[in-house]
């Protein structure tokens, strides 16, 4: 009768994936613009009170701190530029929720 405790974990896997269409023969560019297989792990714990009107939660995202590239842009010669965007780092947080009108 005190409240409800919930514990949730999630895991997402993505295999080796080309991030940019590249039809050239340069293997270094192909390797840089291809994402290696990656597994991402997250978790959340929450407790709710007052018939699910108020909830406190703690969470973690990217718990393995995988910072691999997930976006790539390749500009061919004469510019010859490869730009990569990396995943967000390991993140922790807390949240409080109040539901009006329950």
N, CA, C and O atoms as a Tinker XYZ file with bonds, in Angstrom:
   408  protein
     1  N      0.807000   -1.217000    0.000000    73     2
     2  CA     0.000000    0.000000    0.000000    64     1     3
     3  C      0.844000    1.273000    0.000000    63     2     4     5
     4  O      0.332000    2.368000   -0.228000    81     3
     5  N      2.155000    1.114000    0.260000    73     3     6
     6  CA     3.030000    2.279000    0.323000    64     5     7
     7  C      3.240000    2.899000   -1.058000    63     6     8     9
     8  O      3.219000    4.123000   -1.190000    81     7
     9  N      3.435000    2.100000   -2.057000    73     7    10
    10  CA     3.695000    2.584000   -3.407000    64     9    11
    11  C      4.123000    1.441000   -4.296000    63    10    12    13
    12  O      3.981000    0.273000   -3.936000    81    11
    13  N      4.644000    1.779000   -5.450000    73    11    14
    14  CA     5.076000    0.752000   -6.401000    64    13    15
    15  C      6.514000    1.033000   -6.826000    63    14    16    17
    16  O      6.862000    2.155000   -7.193000    81    15
    17  N      7.335000   -0.005000   -6.768000    73    15    18
    18  CA     8.737000    0.097000   -7.171000    64    17    19
    19  C      8.903000   -0.596000   -8.520000    63    18    20    21
    20  O      8.488000   -1.742000   -8.690000    81    19
    21  N      9.513000    0.108000   -9.481000    73    19    22
    22  CA     9.742000   -0.459000  -10.811000    64    21    23
    23  C     11.225000   -0.383000  -11.142000    63    22    24    25
    24  O     11.879000    0.625000  -10.876000    81    23
    25  N     11.742000   -1.442000  -11.718000    73    23    26
    26  CA    13.125000   -1.502000  -12.158000    64    25    27
    27  C     13.117000   -1.945000  -13.619000    63    26    28    29
    28  O     12.520000   -2.967000  -13.957000    81    27
    29  N     13.777000   -1.177000  -14.482000    73    27    30
    30  CA    13.768000   -1.479000  -15.913000    64    29    31
    31  C     15.188000   -1.399000  -16.460000    63    30    32    33
    32  O     15.951000   -0.499000  -16.107000    81    31
    33  N     15.527000   -2.329000  -17.305000    73    31    34
    34  CA    16.796000   -2.297000  -18.011000    64    33    35
    35  C     16.534000   -2.429000  -19.500000    63    34    36    37
    36  O     15.563000   -3.070000  -19.902000    81    35
    37  N     17.380000   -1.838000  -20.316000    73    35    38
    38  CA    17.218000   -1.987000  -21.757000    64    37    39
    39  C     18.588000   -2.158000  -22.407000    63    38    40    41
    40  O     19.595000   -1.623000  -21.944000    81    39
    41  N     18.587000   -2.911000  -23.479000    73    39    42
    42  CA    19.798000   -3.178000  -24.247000    64    41    43
    43  C     19.436000   -3.101000  -25.720000    63    42    44    45
    44  O     18.455000   -3.700000  -26.161000    81    43
    45  N     20.230000   -2.361000  -26.474000    73    43    46
    46  CA    20.027000   -2.254000  -27.920000    64    45    47
    47  C     21.331000   -2.630000  -28.615000    63    46    48    49
    48  O     22.407000   -2.195000  -28.206000    81    47
    49  N     21.231000   -3.428000  -29.651000    73    47    50
    50  CA    22.406000   -3.865000  -30.410000    64    49    51
    51  C     22.233000   -3.476000  -31.867000    63    50    52    53
    52  O     21.149000   -3.615000  -32.434000    81    51
    53  N     23.312000   -2.986000  -32.468000    73    51    54
    54  CA    23.316000   -2.686000  -33.892000    64    53    55
    55  C     24.618000   -3.222000  -34.466000    63    54    56    57
    56  O     25.699000   -2.933000  -33.951000    81    55
    57  N     24.513000   -3.991000  -35.518000    73    55    58
    58  CA    25.693000   -4.565000  -36.167000    64    57    59
    59  C     26.483000   -3.522000  -36.942000    63    58    60    61
    60  O     26.127000   -2.344000  -36.963000    81    59
    61  N     27.540000   -3.963000  -37.567000    73    59    62
    62  CA    28.410000   -3.085000  -38.367000    64    61    63
    63  C     27.558000   -2.395000  -39.434000    63    62    64    65
    64  O     26.847000   -3.053000  -40.193000    81    63
    65  N     27.639000   -1.052000  -39.483000    73    63    66
    66  CA    26.750000   -0.274000  -40.327000    64    65    67
    67  C     27.509000    0.832000  -41.050000    63    66    68    69
    68  O     28.222000    1.601000  -40.405000    81    67
    69  N     27.373000    0.936000  -42.385000    73    67    70
    70  CA    27.957000    2.088000  -43.085000    64    69    71
    71  C     27.194000    3.355000  -42.692000    63    70    72    73
    72  O     25.963000    3.374000  -42.725000    81    71
    73  N     27.915000    4.404000  -42.326000    73    71    74
    74  CA    27.284000    5.660000  -41.929000    64    73    75
    75  C     27.208000    6.649000  -43.074000    63    74    76    77
    76  O     26.498000    7.650000  -42.987000    81    75
    77  N     27.933000    6.375000  -44.145000    73    75    78
    78  CA    27.987000    7.276000  -45.296000    64    77    79
    79  C     28.129000    6.419000  -46.547000    63    78    80    81
    80  O     28.943000    5.496000  -46.582000    81    79
    81  N     27.345000    6.721000  -47.565000    73    79    82
    82  CA    27.503000    6.003000  -48.825000    64    81    83
    83  C     28.858000    6.366000  -49.423000    63    82    84    85
    84  O     29.155000    7.538000  -49.654000    81    83
    85  N     29.671000    5.348000  -49.667000    73    83    86
    86  CA    31.006000    5.594000  -50.222000    64    85    87
    87  C     31.318000    4.473000  -51.191000    63    86    88    89
    88  O     31.378000    3.307000  -50.799000    81    87
    89  N     31.516000    4.814000  -52.449000    73    87    90
    90  CA    31.778000    3.805000  -53.464000    64    89    91
    91  C     33.221000    3.749000  -53.916000    63    90    92    93
    92  O     33.539000    3.064000  -54.888000    81    91
    93  N     34.103000    4.463000  -53.223000    73    91    94
    94  CA    35.508000    4.519000  -53.623000    64    93    95
    95  C     36.290000    3.298000  -53.179000    63    94    96    97
    96  O     35.753000    2.386000  -52.552000    81    95
    97  N     37.566000    3.302000  -53.516000    73    95    98
    98  CA    38.431000    2.159000  -53.205000    64    97    99
    99  C     39.310000    2.400000  -51.986000    63    98   100   101
   100  O     40.046000    1.498000  -51.585000    81    99
   101  N     39.260000    3.583000  -51.381000    73    99   102
   102  CA    40.090000    3.891000  -50.222000    64   101   103
   103  C     39.523000    3.190000  -48.976000    63   102   104   105
   104  O     38.492000    3.592000  -48.438000    81   103
   105  N     40.217000    2.141000  -48.533000    73   103   106
   106  CA    39.724000    1.351000  -47.393000    64   105   107
   107  C     39.743000    2.135000  -46.090000    63   106   108   109
   108  O     38.901000    1.897000  -45.223000    81   107
   109  N     40.681000    3.067000  -45.928000    73   107   110
   110  CA    40.744000    3.875000  -44.707000    64   109   111
   111  C     39.480000    4.710000  -44.551000    63   110   112   113
   112  O     38.924000    4.798000  -43.456000    81   111
   113  N     39.025000    5.324000  -45.638000    73   111   114
   114  CA    37.798000    6.125000  -45.578000    64   113   115
   115  C     36.600000    5.218000  -45.314000    63   114   116   117
   116  O     35.714000    5.576000  -44.538000    81   115
   117  N     36.565000    4.061000  -45.944000    73   115   118
   118  CA    35.469000    3.123000  -45.726000    64   117   119
   119  C     35.430000    2.682000  -44.257000    63   118   120   121
   120  O     34.353000    2.587000  -43.669000    81   119
   121  N     36.593000    2.415000  -43.668000    73   119   122
   122  CA    36.640000    1.988000  -42.269000    64   121   123
   123  C     36.209000    3.100000  -41.315000    63   122   124   125
   124  O     35.472000    2.852000  -40.361000    81   123
   125  N     36.668000    4.325000  -41.572000    73   123   126
   126  CA    36.321000    5.453000  -40.703000    64   125   127
   127  C     34.826000    5.738000  -40.745000    63   126   128   129
   128  O     34.232000    6.076000  -39.722000    81   127
   129  N     34.209000    5.605000  -41.925000    73   127   130
   130  CA    32.788000    5.946000  -42.068000    64   129   131
   131  C     31.866000    4.744000  -41.878000    63   130   132   133
   132  O     30.704000    4.785000  -42.283000    81   131
   133  N     32.379000    3.668000  -41.262000    73   131   134
   134  CA    31.560000    2.495000  -40.954000    64   133   135
   135  C     31.572000    2.281000  -39.446000    63   134   136   137
   136  O     32.632000    2.201000  -38.827000    81   135
   137  N     30.378000    2.190000  -38.864000    73   135   138
   138  CA    30.251000    1.991000  -37.422000    64   137   139
   139  C     30.460000    0.519000  -37.090000    63   138   140   141
   140  O     29.841000   -0.354000  -37.698000    81   139
   141  N     31.331000    0.248000  -36.126000    73   139   142
   142  CA    31.529000   -1.113000  -35.649000    64   141   143
   143  C     30.286000   -1.569000  -34.882000    63   142   144   145
   144  O     29.487000   -0.731000  -34.463000    81   143
   145  N     30.107000   -2.874000  -34.691000    73   143   146
   146  CA    28.969000   -3.351000  -33.896000    64   145   147
   147  C     28.977000   -2.701000  -32.508000    63   146   148   149
   148  O     30.034000   -2.504000  -31.908000    81   147
   149  N     27.796000   -2.376000  -32.020000    73   147   150
   150  CA    27.700000   -1.677000  -30.736000    64   149   151
   151  C     26.493000   -2.190000  -29.942000    63   150   152   153
   152  O     25.436000   -2.468000  -30.508000    81   151
   153  N     26.668000   -2.310000  -28.642000    73   151   154
   154  CA    25.580000   -2.626000  -27.727000    64   153   155
   155  C     25.463000   -1.504000  -26.719000    63   154   156   157
   156  O     26.461000   -1.116000  -26.111000    81   155
   157  N     24.260000   -0.974000  -26.528000    73   155   158
   158  CA    24.024000    0.126000  -25.598000    64   157   159
   159  C     23.132000   -0.354000  -24.458000    63   158   160   161
   160  O     22.129000   -1.032000  -24.682000    81   159
   161  N     23.512000    0.006000  -23.234000    73   159   162
   162  CA    22.826000   -0.468000  -22.037000    64   161   163
   163  C     22.294000    0.719000  -21.243000    63   162   164   165
   164  O     22.994000    1.712000  -21.046000    81   163
   165  N     21.060000    0.606000  -20.795000    73   163   166
   166  CA    20.444000    1.644000  -19.968000    64   165   167
   167  C     19.660000    1.012000  -18.832000    63   166   168   169
   168  O     19.334000   -0.174000  -18.886000    81   167
   169  N     19.354000    1.799000  -17.798000    73   167   170
   170  CA    18.585000    1.295000  -16.659000    64   169   171
   171  C     17.803000    2.440000  -16.025000    63   170   172   173
   172  O     18.183000    3.607000  -16.124000    81   171
   173  N     16.695000    2.075000  -15.369000    73   171   174
   174  CA    15.859000    3.065000  -14.677000    64   173   175
   175  C     15.205000    2.399000  -13.484000    63   174   176   177
   176  O     14.705000    1.280000  -13.590000    81   175
   177  N     15.206000    3.077000  -12.354000    73   175   178
   178  CA    14.520000    2.605000  -11.152000    64   177   179
   179  C     13.593000    3.718000  -10.692000    63   178   180   181
   180  O     13.993000    4.881000  -10.637000    81   179
   181  N     12.347000    3.362000  -10.360000    73   179   182
   182  CA    11.393000    4.389000   -9.929000    64   181   183
   183  C     10.515000    3.854000   -8.813000    63   182   184   185
   184  O     10.315000    2.649000   -8.659000    81   183
   185  N     10.003000    4.795000   -8.046000    73   183   186
   186  CA     9.026000    4.464000   -7.015000    64   185   187
   187  C      7.903000    5.487000   -7.117000    63   186   188   189
   188  O      8.148000    6.689000   -7.224000    81   187
   189  N      6.673000    4.996000   -7.084000    73   187   190
   190  CA     5.514000    5.886000   -7.186000    64   189   191
   191  C      4.701000    5.815000   -5.900000    63   190   192   193
   192  O      4.627000    4.776000   -5.244000    81   191
   193  N      4.097000    6.943000   -5.561000    73   191   194
   194  CA     3.308000    7.091000   -4.339000    64   193   195
   195  C      1.929000    7.630000   -4.676000    63   194   196   197
   196  O      1.661000    8.023000   -5.812000    81   195
   197  N      1.082000    7.642000   -3.703000    73   195   198
   198  CA    -0.234000    8.294000   -3.794000    64   197   199
   199  C     -0.999000    7.840000   -5.036000    63   198   200   201
   200  O     -1.406000    8.663000   -5.856000    81   199
   201  N     -1.190000    6.533000   -5.168000    73   199   202
   202  CA    -1.930000    5.965000   -6.308000    64   201   203
   203  C     -1.356000    6.421000   -7.655000    63   202   204   205
   204  O     -2.102000    6.803000   -8.557000    81   203
   205  N     -0.025000    6.379000   -7.782000    73   203   206
   206  CA     0.684000    6.703000   -9.018000    64   205   207
   207  C      0.608000    8.196000   -9.389000    63   206   208   209
   208  O      0.817000    8.553000  -10.549000    81   207
   209  N      0.311000    9.066000   -8.411000    73   207   210
   210  CA     0.259000   10.497000   -8.677000    64   209   211
   211  C      1.653000   11.122000   -8.649000    63   210   212   213
   212  O      1.934000   12.044000   -9.415000    81   211
   213  N      2.527000   10.625000   -7.772000    73   211   214
   214  CA     3.874000   11.174000   -7.627000    64   213   215
   215  C      4.893000   10.071000   -7.857000    63   214   216   217
   216  O      4.745000    8.968000   -7.331000    81   215
   217  N      5.931000   10.363000   -8.644000    73   215   218
   218  CA     6.956000    9.363000   -8.955000    64   217   219
   219  C      8.344000    9.989000   -8.847000    63   218   220   221
   220  O      8.576000   11.101000   -9.322000    81   219
   221  N      9.263000    9.256000   -8.214000    73   219   222
   222  CA    10.680000    9.600000   -8.179000    64   221   223
   223  C     11.434000    8.526000   -8.939000    63   222   224   225
   224  O     11.150000    7.338000   -8.781000    81   223
   225  N     12.400000    8.930000   -9.768000    73   223   226
   226  CA    13.122000    7.957000  -10.580000    64   225   227
   227  C     14.595000    8.353000  -10.700000    63   226   228   229
   228  O     14.946000    9.532000  -10.647000    81   227
   229  N     15.439000    7.343000  -10.861000    73   227   230
   230  CA    16.856000    7.520000  -11.169000    64   229   231
   231  C     17.150000    6.699000  -12.419000    63   230   232   233
   232  O     16.613000    5.603000  -12.585000    81   231
   233  N     17.997000    7.223000  -13.296000    73   231   234
   234  CA    18.259000    6.518000  -14.549000    64   233   235
   235  C     19.722000    6.648000  -14.952000    63   234   236   237
   236  O     20.444000    7.528000  -14.483000    81   235
   237  N     20.127000    5.758000  -15.824000    73   235   238
   238  CA    21.450000    5.804000  -16.437000    64   237   239
   239  C     21.329000    5.436000  -17.903000    63   238   240   241
   240  O     20.623000    4.491000  -18.253000    81   239
   241  N     22.015000    6.179000  -18.762000    73   239   242
   242  CA    22.018000    5.915000  -20.210000    64   241   243
   243  C     23.445000    5.640000  -20.661000    63   242   244   245
   244  O     24.397000    6.189000  -20.107000    81   243
   245  N     23.586000    4.794000  -21.662000    73   243   246
   246  CA    24.894000    4.426000  -22.212000    64   245   247
   247  C     25.843000    4.028000  -21.082000    63   246   248   249
   248  O     26.943000    4.568000  -20.964000    81   247
   249  N     25.412000    3.090000  -20.265000    73   247   250
   250  CA    26.165000    2.704000  -19.072000    64   249   251
   251  C     27.543000    2.127000  -19.379000    63   250   252   253
   252  O     28.421000    2.159000  -18.516000    81   251
   253  N     27.754000    1.606000  -20.569000    73   251   254
   254  CA    29.069000    1.092000  -20.945000    64   253   255
   255  C     29.980000    2.202000  -21.488000    63   254   256   257
   256  O     31.134000    1.945000  -21.832000    81   255
   257  N     29.463000    3.427000  -21.565000    73   255   258
   258  CA    30.205000    4.605000  -22.036000    64   257   259
   259  C     30.815000    4.383000  -23.417000    63   258   260   261
   260  O     31.980000    4.706000  -23.646000    81   259
   261  N     30.026000    3.831000  -24.331000    73   259   262
   262  CA    30.469000    3.610000  -25.704000    64   261   263
   263  C     30.404000    4.938000  -26.454000    63   262   264   265
   264  O     29.314000    5.467000  -26.669000    81   263
   265  N     31.542000    5.480000  -26.850000    73   263   266
   266  CA    31.612000    6.774000  -27.527000    64   265   267
   267  C     31.915000    6.621000  -29.011000    63   266   268   269
   268  O     32.494000    7.523000  -29.616000    81   267
   269  N     31.536000    5.500000  -29.603000    73   267   270
   270  CA    31.802000    5.289000  -31.028000    64   269   271
   271  C     31.020000    6.297000  -31.864000    63   270   272   273
   272  O     30.041000    6.885000  -31.403000    81   271
   273  N     31.473000    6.485000  -33.100000    73   271   274
   274  CA    30.800000    7.415000  -34.008000    64   273   275
   275  C     29.453000    6.841000  -34.431000    63   274   276   277
   276  O     29.329000    5.644000  -34.691000    81   275
   277  N     28.443000    7.713000  -34.497000    73   275   278
   278  CA    27.136000    7.267000  -34.974000    64   277   279
   279  C     26.645000    8.101000  -36.161000    63   278   280   281
   280  O     25.576000    7.828000  -36.707000    81   279
   281  N     27.418000    9.112000  -36.562000    73   279   282
   282  CA    27.126000    9.908000  -37.755000    64   281   283
   283  C     28.455000   10.224000  -38.427000    63   282   284   285
   284  O     29.426000   10.571000  -37.755000    81   283
   285  N     28.503000   10.104000  -39.757000    73   283   286
   286  CA    29.721000   10.441000  -40.498000    64   285   287
   287  C     29.349000   11.213000  -41.760000    63   286   288   289
   288  O     28.335000   10.940000  -42.403000    81   287
   289  N     30.186000   12.173000  -42.092000    73   287   290
   290  CA    30.026000   12.936000  -43.334000    64   289   291
   291  C     31.363000   12.893000  -44.057000    63   290   292   293
   292  O     32.402000   13.204000  -43.475000    81   291
   293  N     31.333000   12.509000  -45.315000    73   291   294
   294  CA    32.547000   12.459000  -46.138000    64   293   295
   295  C     32.381000   13.415000  -47.304000    63   294   296   297
   296  O     31.412000   13.328000  -48.059000    81   295
   297  N     33.329000   14.326000  -47.447000    73   295   298
   298  CA    33.358000   15.229000  -48.591000    64   297   299
   299  C     34.543000   14.826000  -49.465000    63   298   300   301
   300  O     35.689000   14.865000  -49.017000    81   299
   301  N     34.269000   14.438000  -50.706000    73   299   302
   302  CA    35.329000   13.912000  -51.584000    64   301   303
   303  C     36.293000   15.003000  -52.032000    63   302   304   305
   304  O     36.066000   16.187000  -51.785000    81   303
   305  N     37.381000   14.589000  -52.700000    73   303   306
   306  CA    38.345000   15.567000  -53.231000    64   305   307
   307  C     37.620000   16.573000  -54.118000    63   306   308   309
   308  O     36.650000   16.203000  -54.780000    81   307
   309  N     38.042000   17.797000  -54.155000    73   307   310
   310  CA    39.304000   18.319000  -53.642000    64   309   311
   311  C     39.273000   18.673000  -52.151000    63   310   312   313
   312  O     40.313000   19.032000  -51.598000    81   311
   313  N     38.128000   18.586000  -51.489000    73   311   314
   314  CA    38.047000   18.965000  -50.077000    64   313   315
   315  C     38.645000   17.882000  -49.179000    63   314   316   317
   316  O     39.436000   18.193000  -48.289000    81   315
   317  N     38.287000   16.637000  -49.393000    73   315   318
   318  CA    38.780000   15.483000  -48.634000    64   317   319
   319  C     38.640000   15.679000  -47.126000    63   318   320   321
   320  O     39.624000   15.843000  -46.406000    81   319
   321  N     37.403000   15.658000  -46.680000    73   319   322
   322  CA    37.115000   15.857000  -45.270000    64   321   323
   323  C     36.202000   14.739000  -44.771000    63   322   324   325
   324  O     35.218000   14.399000  -45.427000    81   323
   325  N     36.526000   14.174000  -43.622000    73   323   326
   326  CA    35.646000   13.222000  -42.948000    64   325   327
   327  C     35.312000   13.812000  -41.587000    63   326   328   329
   328  O     36.211000   14.091000  -40.794000    81   327
   329  N     34.027000   14.004000  -41.311000    73   327   330
   330  CA    33.586000   14.538000  -40.023000    64   329   331
   331  C     32.754000   13.462000  -39.325000    63   330   332   333
   332  O     31.892000   12.840000  -39.947000    81   331
   333  N     33.010000   13.244000  -38.039000    73   331   334
   334  CA    32.307000   12.229000  -37.267000    64   333   335
   335  C     31.617000   12.865000  -36.068000    63   334   336   337
   336  O     32.134000   13.804000  -35.464000    81   335
   337  N     30.452000   12.341000  -35.737000    73   335   338
   338  CA    29.768000   12.727000  -34.498000    64   337   339
   339  C     29.751000   11.505000  -33.593000    63   338   340   341
   340  O     29.372000   10.421000  -34.035000    81   339
   341  N     30.147000   11.655000  -32.351000    73   339   342
   342  CA    30.216000   10.539000  -31.413000    64   341   343
   343  C     28.966000   10.484000  -30.531000    63   342   344   345
   344  O     28.264000   11.480000  -30.354000    81   343
   345  N     28.711000    9.306000  -29.990000    73   343   346
   346  CA    27.579000    9.117000  -29.086000    64   345   347
   347  C     27.757000    9.950000  -27.819000    63   346   348   349
   348  O     28.872000   10.318000  -27.448000    81   347
   349  N     26.626000   10.240000  -27.163000    73   347   350
   350  CA    26.681000   10.936000  -25.883000    64   349   351
   351  C     27.376000   10.044000  -24.856000    63   350   352   353
   352  O     27.270000    8.820000  -24.936000    81   351
   353  N     28.084000   10.634000  -23.897000    73   351   354
   354  CA    28.773000    9.828000  -22.888000    64   353   355
   355  C     27.792000    9.200000  -21.896000    63   354   356   357
   356  O     26.588000    9.451000  -21.942000    81   355
   357  N     28.337000    8.383000  -21.006000    73   355   358
   358  CA    27.539000    7.800000  -19.921000    64   357   359
   359  C     26.859000    8.946000  -19.168000    63   358   360   361
   360  O     27.496000    9.941000  -18.823000    81   359
   361  N     25.558000    8.792000  -18.920000    73   359   362
   362  CA    24.771000    9.848000  -18.291000    64   361   363
   363  C     23.936000    9.269000  -17.162000    63   362   364   365
   364  O     23.358000    8.190000  -17.295000    81   363
   365  N     23.878000    9.995000  -16.048000    73   363   366
   366  CA    23.015000    9.623000  -14.928000    64   365   367
   367  C     22.101000   10.790000  -14.623000    63   366   368   369
   368  O     22.458000   11.944000  -14.857000    81   367
   369  N     20.919000   10.493000  -14.100000    73   367   370
   370  CA    20.004000   11.572000  -13.758000    64   369   371
   371  C     18.908000   11.106000  -12.827000    63   370   372   373
   372  O     18.758000    9.914000  -12.557000    81   371
   373  N     18.152000   12.060000  -12.347000    73   371   374
   374  CA    16.982000   11.801000  -11.509000    64   373   375
   375  C     15.827000   12.628000  -12.048000    63   374   376   377
   376  O     16.032000   13.664000  -12.680000    81   375
   377  N     14.614000   12.161000  -11.792000    73   375   378
   378  CA    13.440000   12.921000  -12.207000    64   377   379
   379  C     12.344000   12.759000  -11.169000    63   378   380   381
   380  O     12.283000   11.761000  -10.452000    81   379
   381  N     11.492000   13.751000  -11.108000    73   379   382
   382  CA    10.308000   13.726000  -10.257000    64   381   383
   383  C      9.114000   14.070000  -11.131000    63   382   384   385
   384  O      9.172000   15.009000  -11.925000    81   383
   385  N      8.039000   13.317000  -10.990000    73   383   386
   386  CA     6.842000   13.533000  -11.810000    64   385   387
   387  C      5.618000   13.626000  -10.907000    63   386   388   389
   388  O      5.425000   12.801000  -10.015000    81   387
   389  N      4.801000   14.633000  -11.151000    73   387   390
   390  CA     3.509000   14.757000  -10.462000    64   389   391
   391  C      2.426000   14.768000  -11.527000    63   390   392   393
   392  O      2.450000   15.605000  -12.430000    81   391
   393  N      1.486000   13.857000  -11.430000    73   391   394
   394  CA     0.410000   13.756000  -12.419000    64   393   395
   395  C     -0.861000   14.392000  -11.856000    63   394   396   397
   396  O     -1.421000   13.920000  -10.867000    81   395
   397  N     -1.301000   15.456000  -12.495000    73   395   398
   398  CA    -2.508000   16.164000  -12.078000    64   397   399
   399  C     -3.744000   15.440000  -12.605000    63   398   400   401
   400  O     -3.707000   14.886000  -13.703000    81   399
   401  N     -4.805000   15.435000  -11.866000    73   399   402
   402  CA    -6.073000   14.891000  -12.330000    64   401   403
   403  C     -6.187000   13.390000  -12.284000    63   402   404   405
   404  O     -7.060000   12.826000  -12.943000    81   403
   405  N     -5.323000   12.712000  -11.519000    73   403   406
   406  CA    -5.446000   11.235000  -11.412000    64   405   407
   407  C     -6.638000   10.889000  -10.601000    63   406   408
   408  O     -6.920000    9.709000  -10.390000    81   407
